[in-house]
Coordinates of C-alpha atoms in Angstrom, one line a residue:
M1 CA 24.2 0.9 17.3
P2 CA 23.2 -0.6 14.0
V3 CA 25.9 -0.6 11.3
I4 CA 24.9 -1.6 7.7
S5 CA 26.7 -1.9 4.4
A6 CA 23.6 -2.0 2.1
P7 CA 20.5 0.3 2.3
H8 CA 18.0 -2.6 2.4
E9 CA 19.5 -3.9 5.6
F10 CA 17.8 -1.2 7.7
N11 CA 14.1 -1.1 8.4
E12 CA 12.5 0.1 11.6
E13 CA 10.0 -2.7 12.3
R14 CA 8.4 -1.9 15.6
L15 CA 7.2 1.7 15.6
F16 CA 3.5 2.2 16.3
V17 CA 1.5 5.5 16.8
D18 CA -1.5 5.6 19.2
L19 CA -4.1 7.5 17.1
E20 CA -6.9 7.6 19.7
S21 CA -6.4 11.3 20.5
I22 CA -6.5 12.2 16.8
V23 CA -9.3 10.0 15.3
G24 CA -11.3 9.5 18.4
Q25 CA -11.1 5.7 18.3
P26 CA -8.7 3.2 19.8
L27 CA -6.3 2.5 16.9
Y28 CA -2.6 1.8 16.7
L29 CA -0.8 2.6 13.5
K30 CA 2.2 0.5 12.4
C31 CA 4.6 2.8 10.6
E32 CA 6.4 1.2 7.7
G33 CA 8.1 4.3 6.2
F34 CA 11.3 4.4 8.2
N35 CA 13.8 2.8 5.9
F36 CA 15.9 4.1 3.0
A37 CA 13.2 3.3 0.5
G38 CA 10.6 5.2 2.6
S39 CA 7.8 2.6 2.4
I40 CA 6.6 -0.9 3.2
K41 CA 7.4 -1.9 -0.4
L42 CA 11.1 -2.4 0.6
K43 CA 10.0 -5.7 2.1
A44 CA 8.4 -7.1 -1.1
A45 CA 11.1 -5.7 -3.3
N46 CA 13.9 -7.3 -1.3
E47 CA 12.1 -10.7 -1.2
M48 CA 11.4 -10.7 -4.9
V49 CA 14.9 -9.7 -5.9
E50 CA 16.5 -12.2 -3.6
S51 CA 14.2 -15.0 -4.9
A52 CA 15.1 -14.1 -8.5
E53 CA 18.8 -14.3 -7.6
R54 CA 18.4 -17.7 -5.9
D55 CA 16.5 -19.0 -8.9
G56 CA 19.2 -17.8 -11.3
V57 CA 16.8 -15.5 -13.1
L58 CA 18.9 -12.4 -12.6
R59 CA 22.2 -12.3 -14.4
P60 CA 24.9 -9.6 -14.4
D61 CA 23.5 -8.1 -17.7
S62 CA 19.9 -8.3 -16.6
V63 CA 17.7 -5.2 -16.6
L64 CA 15.0 -5.2 -13.9
V65 CA 11.7 -3.9 -15.1
E66 CA 8.6 -3.3 -13.1
S67 CA 5.2 -1.6 -13.3
S68 CA 4.8 0.7 -10.2
S69 CA 2.8 3.7 -9.1
G70 CA 5.7 4.8 -7.1
N71 CA 6.8 3.2 -3.9
L72 CA 7.9 -0.2 -5.3
G73 CA 9.7 1.6 -8.0
V74 CA 11.7 3.5 -5.4
A75 CA 12.5 0.4 -3.4
L76 CA 13.7 -1.5 -6.5
S77 CA 15.7 1.6 -7.6
M78 CA 17.5 1.5 -4.2
I79 CA 18.1 -2.2 -4.3
A80 CA 19.2 -2.2 -7.9
A81 CA 21.7 0.6 -7.2
S82 CA 23.1 -1.3 -4.2
K83 CA 23.4 -4.6 -6.1
G84 CA 24.6 -3.1 -9.4
Y85 CA 21.6 -3.9 -11.6
R86 CA 19.9 -1.6 -14.1
F87 CA 16.3 -0.8 -13.4
L88 CA 13.5 0.6 -15.6
C89 CA 10.3 1.6 -13.8
I90 CA 7.1 1.8 -15.9
T91 CA 4.7 4.3 -14.2
D92 CA 2.0 6.7 -15.2
A93 CA 1.0 10.4 -14.7
R94 CA -0.4 9.8 -11.2
C95 CA 3.0 9.0 -9.9
N96 CA 4.2 11.9 -7.7
L97 CA 6.9 14.0 -9.3
S98 CA 9.2 13.7 -6.3
T99 CA 8.9 9.9 -6.6
R100 CA 10.0 10.0 -10.2
L101 CA 12.9 12.3 -9.4
L102 CA 14.0 10.1 -6.6
M103 CA 14.1 7.0 -8.8
E104 CA 16.1 8.9 -11.4
A105 CA 18.5 10.1 -8.6
L106 CA 19.1 6.5 -7.7
G107 CA 20.2 5.8 -11.3
S108 CA 17.0 4.2 -12.6
Q109 CA 15.1 5.0 -15.8
V110 CA 11.5 6.0 -15.6
H111 CA 9.0 5.6 -18.4
V112 CA 5.6 7.3 -18.0
V113 CA 2.6 5.9 -19.9
A114 CA -0.3 8.2 -20.8
D115 CA -3.1 6.0 -22.2
L116 CA -5.9 4.8 -19.9
D117 CA -6.9 1.1 -20.0
A118 CA -10.4 -0.4 -20.3
N119 CA -11.1 0.2 -16.6
N120 CA -10.2 3.9 -16.6
G121 CA -6.8 3.2 -15.0
F122 CA -3.3 2.9 -16.2
L123 CA -2.4 -0.5 -14.9
G124 CA -3.3 -2.4 -18.0
T125 CA -1.4 0.0 -20.2
R126 CA 1.7 -0.3 -17.9
I127 CA 1.6 -4.1 -17.9
A128 CA 1.2 -4.2 -21.7
Y129 CA 4.3 -2.0 -22.1
V130 CA 6.3 -4.3 -19.8
R131 CA 5.3 -7.4 -21.7
E132 CA 6.4 -5.8 -25.0
L133 CA 9.8 -4.9 -23.5
C134 CA 10.3 -8.5 -22.2
A135 CA 9.3 -9.9 -25.6
S136 CA 11.8 -7.7 -27.4
D137 CA 14.9 -8.5 -25.3
D138 CA 15.5 -11.4 -22.9
R139 CA 17.8 -9.2 -20.7
Y140 CA 14.6 -7.6 -19.2
V141 CA 13.5 -9.4 -16.0
W142 CA 10.0 -8.6 -14.8
L143 CA 9.5 -9.4 -11.2
S144 CA 5.7 -8.9 -11.5
Q145 CA 4.6 -7.7 -8.1
Y146 CA 1.0 -8.5 -9.1
T147 CA 1.6 -12.3 -9.4
N148 CA 4.9 -12.9 -7.6
P149 CA 4.3 -14.9 -4.3
G150 CA 7.3 -13.2 -2.9
N151 CA 5.1 -10.1 -2.5
W152 CA 2.9 -11.7 0.1
R153 CA 5.5 -14.0 1.6
A154 CA 7.5 -11.0 2.6
H155 CA 4.7 -9.8 4.9
H156 CA 3.9 -13.3 6.1
R157 CA 7.5 -13.5 7.2
T158 CA 8.0 -10.0 8.6
T159 CA 5.0 -7.6 8.9
A160 CA 2.5 -9.9 10.4
P161 CA 4.8 -11.4 13.0
E162 CA 6.0 -7.9 14.0
I163 CA 2.4 -7.0 14.7
A164 CA 1.7 -10.2 16.6
A165 CA 4.8 -9.7 18.8
D166 CA 3.6 -6.4 20.1
F167 CA -0.2 -7.0 20.1
P168 CA -0.8 -10.6 21.3
Q169 CA -4.5 -9.8 22.0
L170 CA -5.1 -8.3 18.5
D171 CA -8.8 -8.3 17.5
V172 CA -8.9 -6.4 14.2
L173 CA -6.4 -5.6 11.5
F174 CA -6.9 -2.9 8.8
V175 CA -4.8 -3.4 5.7
G176 CA -4.8 -1.3 2.5
A177 CA -5.4 -3.2 -0.7
G178 CA -3.3 -2.6 -3.8
T179 CA -1.5 -5.6 -5.2
A180 CA -2.8 -7.4 -2.1
G181 CA 0.7 -8.5 -1.1
T182 CA 0.5 -7.0 2.4
L183 CA -3.1 -8.0 2.8
M184 CA -2.6 -11.6 1.8
G185 CA 0.7 -12.0 3.8
C186 CA -0.9 -10.7 7.0
A187 CA -4.3 -12.4 6.5
R188 CA -2.6 -15.8 5.9
Y189 CA -0.5 -15.4 8.9
F190 CA -3.3 -14.5 11.3
R191 CA -5.6 -17.2 9.9
T192 CA -3.6 -19.8 11.8
W193 CA -2.8 -17.6 14.9
H194 CA -3.7 -18.5 18.5
R195 CA -6.9 -16.3 18.4
P196 CA -9.2 -15.1 15.6
V197 CA -8.4 -11.7 14.0
H198 CA -10.9 -9.8 12.0
I199 CA -9.2 -8.8 8.7
V200 CA -10.6 -5.6 7.1
A201 CA -9.3 -4.7 3.7
V202 CA -9.4 -1.0 2.9
D203 CA -9.6 0.1 -0.7
A204 CA -10.3 3.3 -2.7
V205 CA -13.6 4.1 -4.3
G206 CA -13.0 3.7 -8.1
S207 CA -10.8 0.6 -7.6
V208 CA -12.1 -2.7 -9.1
A209 CA -10.0 -4.9 -6.9
F210 CA -13.1 -6.3 -5.1
G211 CA -15.5 -6.0 -7.9
G212 CA -16.5 -2.3 -7.5
E213 CA -17.3 0.1 -10.4
P214 CA -14.2 1.7 -12.0
G215 CA -13.8 5.4 -11.4
R216 CA -11.3 8.2 -11.3
R217 CA -8.4 7.7 -8.8
M218 CA -5.8 10.4 -8.6
I219 CA -3.9 9.3 -5.4
P220 CA -1.3 6.5 -6.2
G221 CA -0.8 3.6 -3.9
L222 CA -4.0 1.7 -3.0
G223 CA -6.6 0.5 -5.6
M224 CA -6.3 -1.5 -8.8
S225 CA -7.9 -1.2 -12.2
M226 CA -8.0 -5.1 -12.3
R227 CA -8.6 -7.8 -9.8
P228 CA -5.3 -8.5 -8.0
P229 CA -4.1 -12.0 -9.0
L230 CA -2.7 -12.5 -5.5
L231 CA -6.1 -11.8 -3.9
D232 CA -7.9 -14.6 -2.1
E233 CA -11.1 -13.2 -0.6
S234 CA -11.6 -16.2 1.6
Y235 CA -9.0 -14.7 3.9
V236 CA -10.8 -11.3 4.1
D237 CA -13.6 -10.6 6.5
E238 CA -14.7 -7.2 5.3
V239 CA -14.0 -4.6 2.6
I240 CA -14.3 -0.9 3.1
L241 CA -14.1 1.6 0.2
V242 CA -12.9 5.1 1.0
E243 CA -13.5 8.2 -1.1
E244 CA -10.4 10.1 -2.1
A245 CA -11.7 13.3 -0.5
D246 CA -11.9 11.4 2.9
T247 CA -8.3 10.2 2.3
I248 CA -7.2 13.8 1.9
R249 CA -9.1 15.1 5.0
T250 CA -7.6 12.3 7.1
C251 CA -4.1 13.1 5.9
H252 CA -4.5 16.7 6.7
R253 CA -6.0 15.9 10.1
L254 CA -3.0 13.8 11.0
A255 CA -0.6 16.5 9.7
R256 CA -2.2 19.1 11.9
R257 CA -1.1 16.9 14.8
G258 CA 2.5 16.6 13.5
F259 CA 2.2 13.2 11.6
L260 CA 2.8 13.6 7.9
F261 CA 1.7 10.4 6.2
G262 CA 1.1 9.4 2.6
G263 CA -2.2 8.9 0.7
S264 CA -2.4 5.2 1.3
T265 CA -2.1 5.7 5.1
G266 CA -4.8 8.4 4.9
T267 CA -7.1 5.9 3.2
V268 CA -6.4 3.1 5.7
V269 CA -6.8 5.3 8.8
S270 CA -10.0 6.9 7.3
G271 CA -11.6 3.5 6.8
A272 CA -10.4 2.1 10.1
A273 CA -11.7 5.1 12.1
E274 CA -15.1 4.8 10.4
W275 CA -15.3 1.1 11.0
L276 CA -14.4 1.4 14.7
A277 CA -16.9 4.2 15.2
R278 CA -19.7 2.3 13.5
H279 CA -19.1 -0.8 15.5
G280 CA -18.7 0.9 18.8
A281 CA -15.5 -1.0 19.2
R282 CA -13.8 0.8 22.1
D283 CA -12.8 -2.5 23.8
L284 CA -11.2 -4.0 20.7
T285 CA -7.4 -4.0 20.1
A286 CA -7.1 -2.6 16.6
V287 CA -4.1 -2.1 14.4
A288 CA -3.8 -0.4 11.0
I289 CA -0.8 -0.5 8.7
A290 CA 0.7 2.8 7.4
P291 CA 2.6 2.0 4.1
D292 CA 4.6 5.2 3.8
L293 CA 5.2 8.8 4.9
G294 CA 4.0 12.0 3.4
E295 CA 7.0 13.9 2.0
R296 CA 6.5 12.5 -1.5
Y297 CA 2.9 13.9 -1.5
L298 CA 3.8 17.5 -0.8
D299 CA 3.0 18.5 -4.5
T300 CA -0.3 16.6 -4.5
I301 CA -2.4 15.9 -1.4
Y302 CA -0.7 18.6 0.6
Q303 CA -0.7 21.2 -2.2
T304 CA -3.6 23.6 -2.2
N305 CA -3.9 24.2 -5.9
W306 CA -3.8 20.5 -6.8
L307 CA -6.5 19.8 -4.2
Q308 CA -8.8 22.6 -5.4
D309 CA -8.4 21.7 -9.1
L310 CA -9.3 18.1 -8.6
Y311 CA -11.7 18.1 -5.6
G312 CA -13.0 21.6 -5.2
D313 CA -12.7 24.4 -2.6
L314 CA -14.5 22.5 0.2
V315 CA -12.3 19.4 0.2
L316 CA -10.8 20.4 3.5
D317 CA -14.0 21.7 5.1
D318 CA -13.7 20.9 8.8
E319 CA -17.4 20.3 9.1
R320 CA -17.1 17.4 6.7
M321 CA -13.9 16.0 8.4
S322 CA -15.9 13.4 10.4
T323 CA -17.0 11.6 7.3
A324 CA -14.2 9.0 7.2
A325 CA -15.5 6.6 4.7
R326 CA -18.6 5.6 2.7
T327 CA -21.1 3.9 4.9
D328 CA -23.7 2.7 2.4
E329 CA -23.9 -0.9 1.3
A330 CA -21.8 -0.2 -1.8
A331 CA -18.9 0.8 0.4
T332 CA -18.8 -1.9 3.1
R333 CA -19.6 -5.6 2.5
T334 CA -18.6 -9.1 3.7
P335 CA -17.0 -11.3 1.1
D336 CA -19.1 -14.3 -0.1
R337 CA -17.7 -17.0 2.2
Q338 CA -18.4 -18.7 5.4
R339 CA -17.2 -16.4 8.2
R340 CA -14.8 -17.8 10.8
A341 CA -16.4 -19.0 14.0

């Protein structure tokens, strides 16, 4: 029986769902939402805070500040409450209402920016606001999930070894791309593993992380309106871009089988299922990472009026359910590097 004294001390690390009966392809989903923060971001948040404490960056009067679309903000809110720090989350209008309320319930302040940046996103605006705060008062401590190596080190130390322990014959790993922390941590780990693992990054259409055209993105989590500073494409074998409509259909498809997952998970599963179907890869051992669960998306991707207003009446048309991801050349490509032998 586990007994803990701080919320970040608990995280279910070895829960996988066999999705073959749902998506029609052999795919195991690593569930990262079973902790008190509700997402995989707990790992990065804990690593970055503890590193700042070891380095003497955090003082008793420090105010943690971070730009987040939601999940990292919740994780930092929880850790800050546990450790006695103040925390200010800079987010934007796409952040789910339930997520904002949760951060405030944990004692954090939330500031919502409204102006789009040059790439039709909010990230540039959020970061500019954080920089202004830090310049105005040295009590603000910005962990900077976008550049902090603790972000990827957390997954190199935990997420990747957890997968390796349960799937010693792993062939292909599907990882969602946001800040690239999870992607880089896992990709770096498996680069030196005992067998080659094909690393597939899954991103949202409209994200510019891998050089795509900027576009509207309404589902928080995956995707960036700038190139992630942590990203090193030499560790990535393929990139798949998924339309938000396909993310939504996949989330609802999973929910109809009793699995309520978040938008990032819908994107990753959608891309993974399409890739496996296209490659006829029934003999491969494939794992995808589910960053969070779906309760925080009840007022967005699981809310009929929100869906119809943004995506139209046919977004959940079953006849279109099989379209899991874009399959044209713009959606799937191989990074410009020498592929591993």
